[in-house]
C-alpha positions as semicolon CSV with decimal commas, in nm:
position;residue;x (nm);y (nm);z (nm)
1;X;2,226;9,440;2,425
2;X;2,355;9,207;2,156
3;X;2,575;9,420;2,035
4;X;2,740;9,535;2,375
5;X;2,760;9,176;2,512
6;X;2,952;9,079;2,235
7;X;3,220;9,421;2,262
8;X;3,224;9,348;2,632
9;X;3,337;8,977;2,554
10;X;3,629;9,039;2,339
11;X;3,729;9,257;2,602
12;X;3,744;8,945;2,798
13;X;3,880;8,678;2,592
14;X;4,209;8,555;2,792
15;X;4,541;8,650;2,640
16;X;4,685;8,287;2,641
17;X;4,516;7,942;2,614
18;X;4,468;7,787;2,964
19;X;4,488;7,387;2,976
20;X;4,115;7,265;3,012
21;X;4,109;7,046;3,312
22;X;3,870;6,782;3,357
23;X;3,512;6,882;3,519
24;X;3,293;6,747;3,717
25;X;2,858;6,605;3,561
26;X;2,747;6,945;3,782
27;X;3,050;7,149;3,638
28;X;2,925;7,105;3,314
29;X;2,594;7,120;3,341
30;X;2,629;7,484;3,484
31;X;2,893;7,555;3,228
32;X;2,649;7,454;2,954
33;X;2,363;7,652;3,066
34;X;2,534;7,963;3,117
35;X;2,720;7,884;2,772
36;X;2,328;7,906;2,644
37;X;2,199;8,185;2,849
38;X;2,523;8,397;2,731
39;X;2,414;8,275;2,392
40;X;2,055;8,386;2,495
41;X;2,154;8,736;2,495
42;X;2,391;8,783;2,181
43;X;2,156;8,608;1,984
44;X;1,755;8,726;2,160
45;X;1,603;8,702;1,832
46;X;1,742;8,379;1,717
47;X;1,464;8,142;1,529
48;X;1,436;7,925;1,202
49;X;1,609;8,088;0,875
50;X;1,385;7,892;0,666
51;X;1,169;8,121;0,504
52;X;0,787;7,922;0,557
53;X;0,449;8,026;0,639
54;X;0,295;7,704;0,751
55;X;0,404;7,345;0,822
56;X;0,418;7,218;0,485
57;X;0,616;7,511;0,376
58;X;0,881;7,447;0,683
59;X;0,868;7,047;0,585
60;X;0,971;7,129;0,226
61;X;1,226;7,422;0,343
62;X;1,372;7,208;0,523
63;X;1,431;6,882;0,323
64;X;1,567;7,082;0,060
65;X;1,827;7,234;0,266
66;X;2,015;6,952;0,274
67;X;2,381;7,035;0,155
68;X;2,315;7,374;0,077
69;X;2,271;7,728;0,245
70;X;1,925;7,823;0,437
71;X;2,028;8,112;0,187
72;X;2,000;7,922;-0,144
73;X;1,652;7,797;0,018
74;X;1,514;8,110;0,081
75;X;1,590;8,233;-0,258
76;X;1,432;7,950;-0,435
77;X;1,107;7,838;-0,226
78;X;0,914;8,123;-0,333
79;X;0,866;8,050;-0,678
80;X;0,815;7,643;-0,584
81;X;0,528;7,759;-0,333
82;X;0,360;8,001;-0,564
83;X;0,327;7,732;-0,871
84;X;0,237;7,426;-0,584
85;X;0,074;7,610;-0,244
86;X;-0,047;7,267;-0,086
87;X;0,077;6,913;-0,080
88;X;-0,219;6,803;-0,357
89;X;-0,030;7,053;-0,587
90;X;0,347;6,905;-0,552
91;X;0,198;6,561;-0,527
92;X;0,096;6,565;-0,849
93;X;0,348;6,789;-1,032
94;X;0,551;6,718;-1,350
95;X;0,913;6,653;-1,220
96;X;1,055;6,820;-1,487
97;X;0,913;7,145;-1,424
98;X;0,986;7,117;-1,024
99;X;1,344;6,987;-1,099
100;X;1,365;7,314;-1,283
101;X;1,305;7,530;-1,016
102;X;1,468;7,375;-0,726
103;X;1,780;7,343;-0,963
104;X;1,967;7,650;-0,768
105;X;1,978;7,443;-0,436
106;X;2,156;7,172;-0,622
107;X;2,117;6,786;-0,580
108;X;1,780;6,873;-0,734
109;X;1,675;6,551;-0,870
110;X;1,683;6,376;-0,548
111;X;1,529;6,675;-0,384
112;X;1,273;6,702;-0,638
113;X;1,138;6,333;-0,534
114;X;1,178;6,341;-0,194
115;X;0,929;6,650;-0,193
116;X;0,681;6,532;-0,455
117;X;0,721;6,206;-0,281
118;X;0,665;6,344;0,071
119;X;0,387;6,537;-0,068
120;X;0,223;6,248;-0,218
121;X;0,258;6,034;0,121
122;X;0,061;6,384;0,310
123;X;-0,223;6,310;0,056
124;X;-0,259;5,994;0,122
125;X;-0,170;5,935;0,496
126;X;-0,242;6,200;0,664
127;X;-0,509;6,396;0,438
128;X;-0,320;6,708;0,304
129;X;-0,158;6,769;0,690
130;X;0,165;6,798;0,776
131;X;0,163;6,518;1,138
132;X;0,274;6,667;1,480
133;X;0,447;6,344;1,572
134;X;0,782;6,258;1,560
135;X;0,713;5,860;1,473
136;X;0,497;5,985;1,156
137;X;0,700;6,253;1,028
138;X;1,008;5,982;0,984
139;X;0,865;5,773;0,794
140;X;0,781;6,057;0,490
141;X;1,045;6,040;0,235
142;X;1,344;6,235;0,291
143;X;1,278;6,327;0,674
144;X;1,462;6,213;0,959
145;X;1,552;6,328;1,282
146;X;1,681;6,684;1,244
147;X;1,402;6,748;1,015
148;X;1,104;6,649;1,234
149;X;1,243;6,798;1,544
150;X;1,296;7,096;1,309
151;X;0,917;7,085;1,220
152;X;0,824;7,021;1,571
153;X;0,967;7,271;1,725
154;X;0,947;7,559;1,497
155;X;0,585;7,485;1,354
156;X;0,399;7,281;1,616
157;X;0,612;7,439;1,942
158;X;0,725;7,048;2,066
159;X;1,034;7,076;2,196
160;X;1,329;6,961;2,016
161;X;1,736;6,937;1,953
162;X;1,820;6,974;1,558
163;X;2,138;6,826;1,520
164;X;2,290;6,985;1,234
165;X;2,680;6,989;1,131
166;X;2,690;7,352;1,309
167;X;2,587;7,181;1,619
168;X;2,748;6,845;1,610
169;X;3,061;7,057;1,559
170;X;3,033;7,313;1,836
171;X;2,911;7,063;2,128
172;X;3,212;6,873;2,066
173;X;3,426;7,180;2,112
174;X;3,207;7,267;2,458
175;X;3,323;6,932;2,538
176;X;2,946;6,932;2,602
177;X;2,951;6,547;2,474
178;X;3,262;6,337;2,266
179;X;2,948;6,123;2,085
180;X;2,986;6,175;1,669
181;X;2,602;5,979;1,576
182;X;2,357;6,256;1,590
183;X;2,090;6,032;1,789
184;X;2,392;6,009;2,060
185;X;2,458;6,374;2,050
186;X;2,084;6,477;2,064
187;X;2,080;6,231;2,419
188;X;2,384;6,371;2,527
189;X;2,293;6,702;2,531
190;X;1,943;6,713;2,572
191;X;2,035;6,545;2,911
192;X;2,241;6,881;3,015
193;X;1,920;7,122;2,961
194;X;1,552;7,101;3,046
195;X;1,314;7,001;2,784
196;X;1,142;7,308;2,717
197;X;1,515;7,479;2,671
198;X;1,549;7,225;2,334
199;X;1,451;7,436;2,081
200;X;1,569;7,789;2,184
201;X;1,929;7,608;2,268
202;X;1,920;7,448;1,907
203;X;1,886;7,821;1,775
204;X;2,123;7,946;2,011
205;X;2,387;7,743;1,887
206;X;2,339;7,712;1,541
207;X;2,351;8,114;1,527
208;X;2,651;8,087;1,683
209;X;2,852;7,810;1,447
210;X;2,683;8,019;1,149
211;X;2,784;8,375;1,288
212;X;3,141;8,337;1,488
213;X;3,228;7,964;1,561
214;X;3,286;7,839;1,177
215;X;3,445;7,528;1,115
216;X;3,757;7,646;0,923
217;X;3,838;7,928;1,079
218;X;3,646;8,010;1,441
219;X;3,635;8,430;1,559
220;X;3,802;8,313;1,878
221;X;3,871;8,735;1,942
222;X;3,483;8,794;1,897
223;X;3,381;8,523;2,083
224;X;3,097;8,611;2,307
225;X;3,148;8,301;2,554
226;X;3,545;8,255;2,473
227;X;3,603;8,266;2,826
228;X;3,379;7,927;2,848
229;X;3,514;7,784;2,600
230;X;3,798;7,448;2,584
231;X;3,852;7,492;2,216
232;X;3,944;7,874;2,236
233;X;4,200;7,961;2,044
234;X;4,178;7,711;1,774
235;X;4,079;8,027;1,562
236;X;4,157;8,328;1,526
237;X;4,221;8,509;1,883
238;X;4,327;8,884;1,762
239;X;3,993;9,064;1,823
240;X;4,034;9,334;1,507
241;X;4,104;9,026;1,253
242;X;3,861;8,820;1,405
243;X;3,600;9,099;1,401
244;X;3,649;9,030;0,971
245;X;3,543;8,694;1,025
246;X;3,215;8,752;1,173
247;X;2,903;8,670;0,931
248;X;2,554;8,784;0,855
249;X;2,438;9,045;1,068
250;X;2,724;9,021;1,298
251;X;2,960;9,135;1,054
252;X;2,725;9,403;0,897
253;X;2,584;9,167;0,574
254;X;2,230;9,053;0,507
255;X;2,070;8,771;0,661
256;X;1,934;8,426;0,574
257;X;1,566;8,502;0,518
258;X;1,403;8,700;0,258
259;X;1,102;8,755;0,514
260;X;1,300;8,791;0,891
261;X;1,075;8,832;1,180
262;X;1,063;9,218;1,323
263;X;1,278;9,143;1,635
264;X;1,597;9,045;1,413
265;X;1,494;9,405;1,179
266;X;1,454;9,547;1,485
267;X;1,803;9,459;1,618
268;X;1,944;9,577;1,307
269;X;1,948;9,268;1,061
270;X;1,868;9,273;0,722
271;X;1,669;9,064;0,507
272;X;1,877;8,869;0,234
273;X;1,820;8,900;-0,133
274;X;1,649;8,709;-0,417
275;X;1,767;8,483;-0,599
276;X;1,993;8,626;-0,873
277;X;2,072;8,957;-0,640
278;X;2,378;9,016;-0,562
């Protein structure tokens, strides 16, 4: 279905860029939820390219993915998980030896005591366990926002909208909401969609900015929902060069996770390599 939905849609993509007129709250709400059940069905096995077997593992993931690939992650959380399974292991580990192995997802330092100090604040807070609650997983080092509603969503099933730069960036060119503070763009939006929509829209559209709508250079010509879109043709529009755009599975290459759930194998993805394979 993916597949066809998205050779069906470049088959549609208007020839010349119409003016986008001004709309109406109801206008884009419907807009926004089709733009998310189209979505829906190019991307039905969309979830979490963080590699992570439990909460803690997702927590960690996920801090250290700051300013680097999902990828990079991936490649480099196995070894950190195998030497320190459980947040009494990282908690007390020698620095040194965890700066060396997070060293590949760069800023490691930084990321080094944000998870030996988040791991030290589990021990002591909260008893080893990673807390369902927003208002307590703020206040461990190194997690805000995008990284609870991350954990809440993905490991705890609490609806949530992680505003990343993929999202920030494609909501503004849905016109879905002008704000640029990611607490104003997680209102904005999450007043367009029901609640228990939150999570699966956050996938939806992250696939999407990671996949075809990339900052640089967007696959306006591949475009599954081009014909929803204000910003189309910002890219490119020509569906054969666009098609050579397209990332990850979409353009025939290897995913983000080394272990991908068996719906995305099953619709022909591929897991993506260790570290140091090319």
């Amino acid at each position: 279905m993916a597949v066809s939905k998205v050779r069906k849609a470049v088959t549609a993509v208007p020839k010349a860029v119409k003016p986008w007129k001004p709309e109406s709250r109801t206008a884009l709400v419907r807009r926004a939820r089709k733009i998310n059940r189209e979505l829906a069905e190019v991307y039905p096995y969309a979830h979490p390219e963080l590699d992570f077997e439990n909460p803690f593992q997702l927590l960690v993931a996920t801090v250290l993915s700051a300013q680097t690939t999902d990828l990079r992650v991936n490649q480099t959380t196995p070894a950190l998980f195998a030497r320190f399974p459980v947040p009494e292991d990282l908690a007390a580990a020698n620095p040194e030896e965890v700066e060396e192995i997070l060293r590949p997802c760069g800023f490691f330092r930084a990321k080094t005591r944000s998870v030996i100090g988040l791991s030290k604040a589990l021990v002591e807070d909260f008893r080893g366990e990673v807390p369902g609650k927003l208002q307590e997983l703020v206040k461990l080092p190194g997690v805000g926002r995008k990284t609870a509603f991350v954990v809440l969503g993905n490991a705890f099933g609490r609806p949530g909208i992680t505003v990343d730069t993929h999202f920030q960036r494609l909501v503004r060119r849905w016109k879905w909401t002008e704000e640029t503070e990611p607490d104003k763009i997680e209102a904005a939006v999450g007043s367009l969609f029901p609640k228990s929509e939150w999570t699966d829209l956050s996938h939806h559209v992250i696939w999407h900015g990671r996949r075809i709508c990339h900052a640089r250079r967007p696959a306006c010509g591949a475009c599954p929902i081009a014909p929803l879109c204000p910003a189309y043709g910002e890219g490119e529009t020509d569906p054969e060069k666009a098609k050579k755009l397209l990332k990850y599975e979409k353009g025939g290459f290897p995913g983000q996770r080394l272990k991908p759930p068996q719906a995305y194998l099953d619709a022909g993805g591929r897991p993506a390599p260790p570290l140091g394979v090319a």
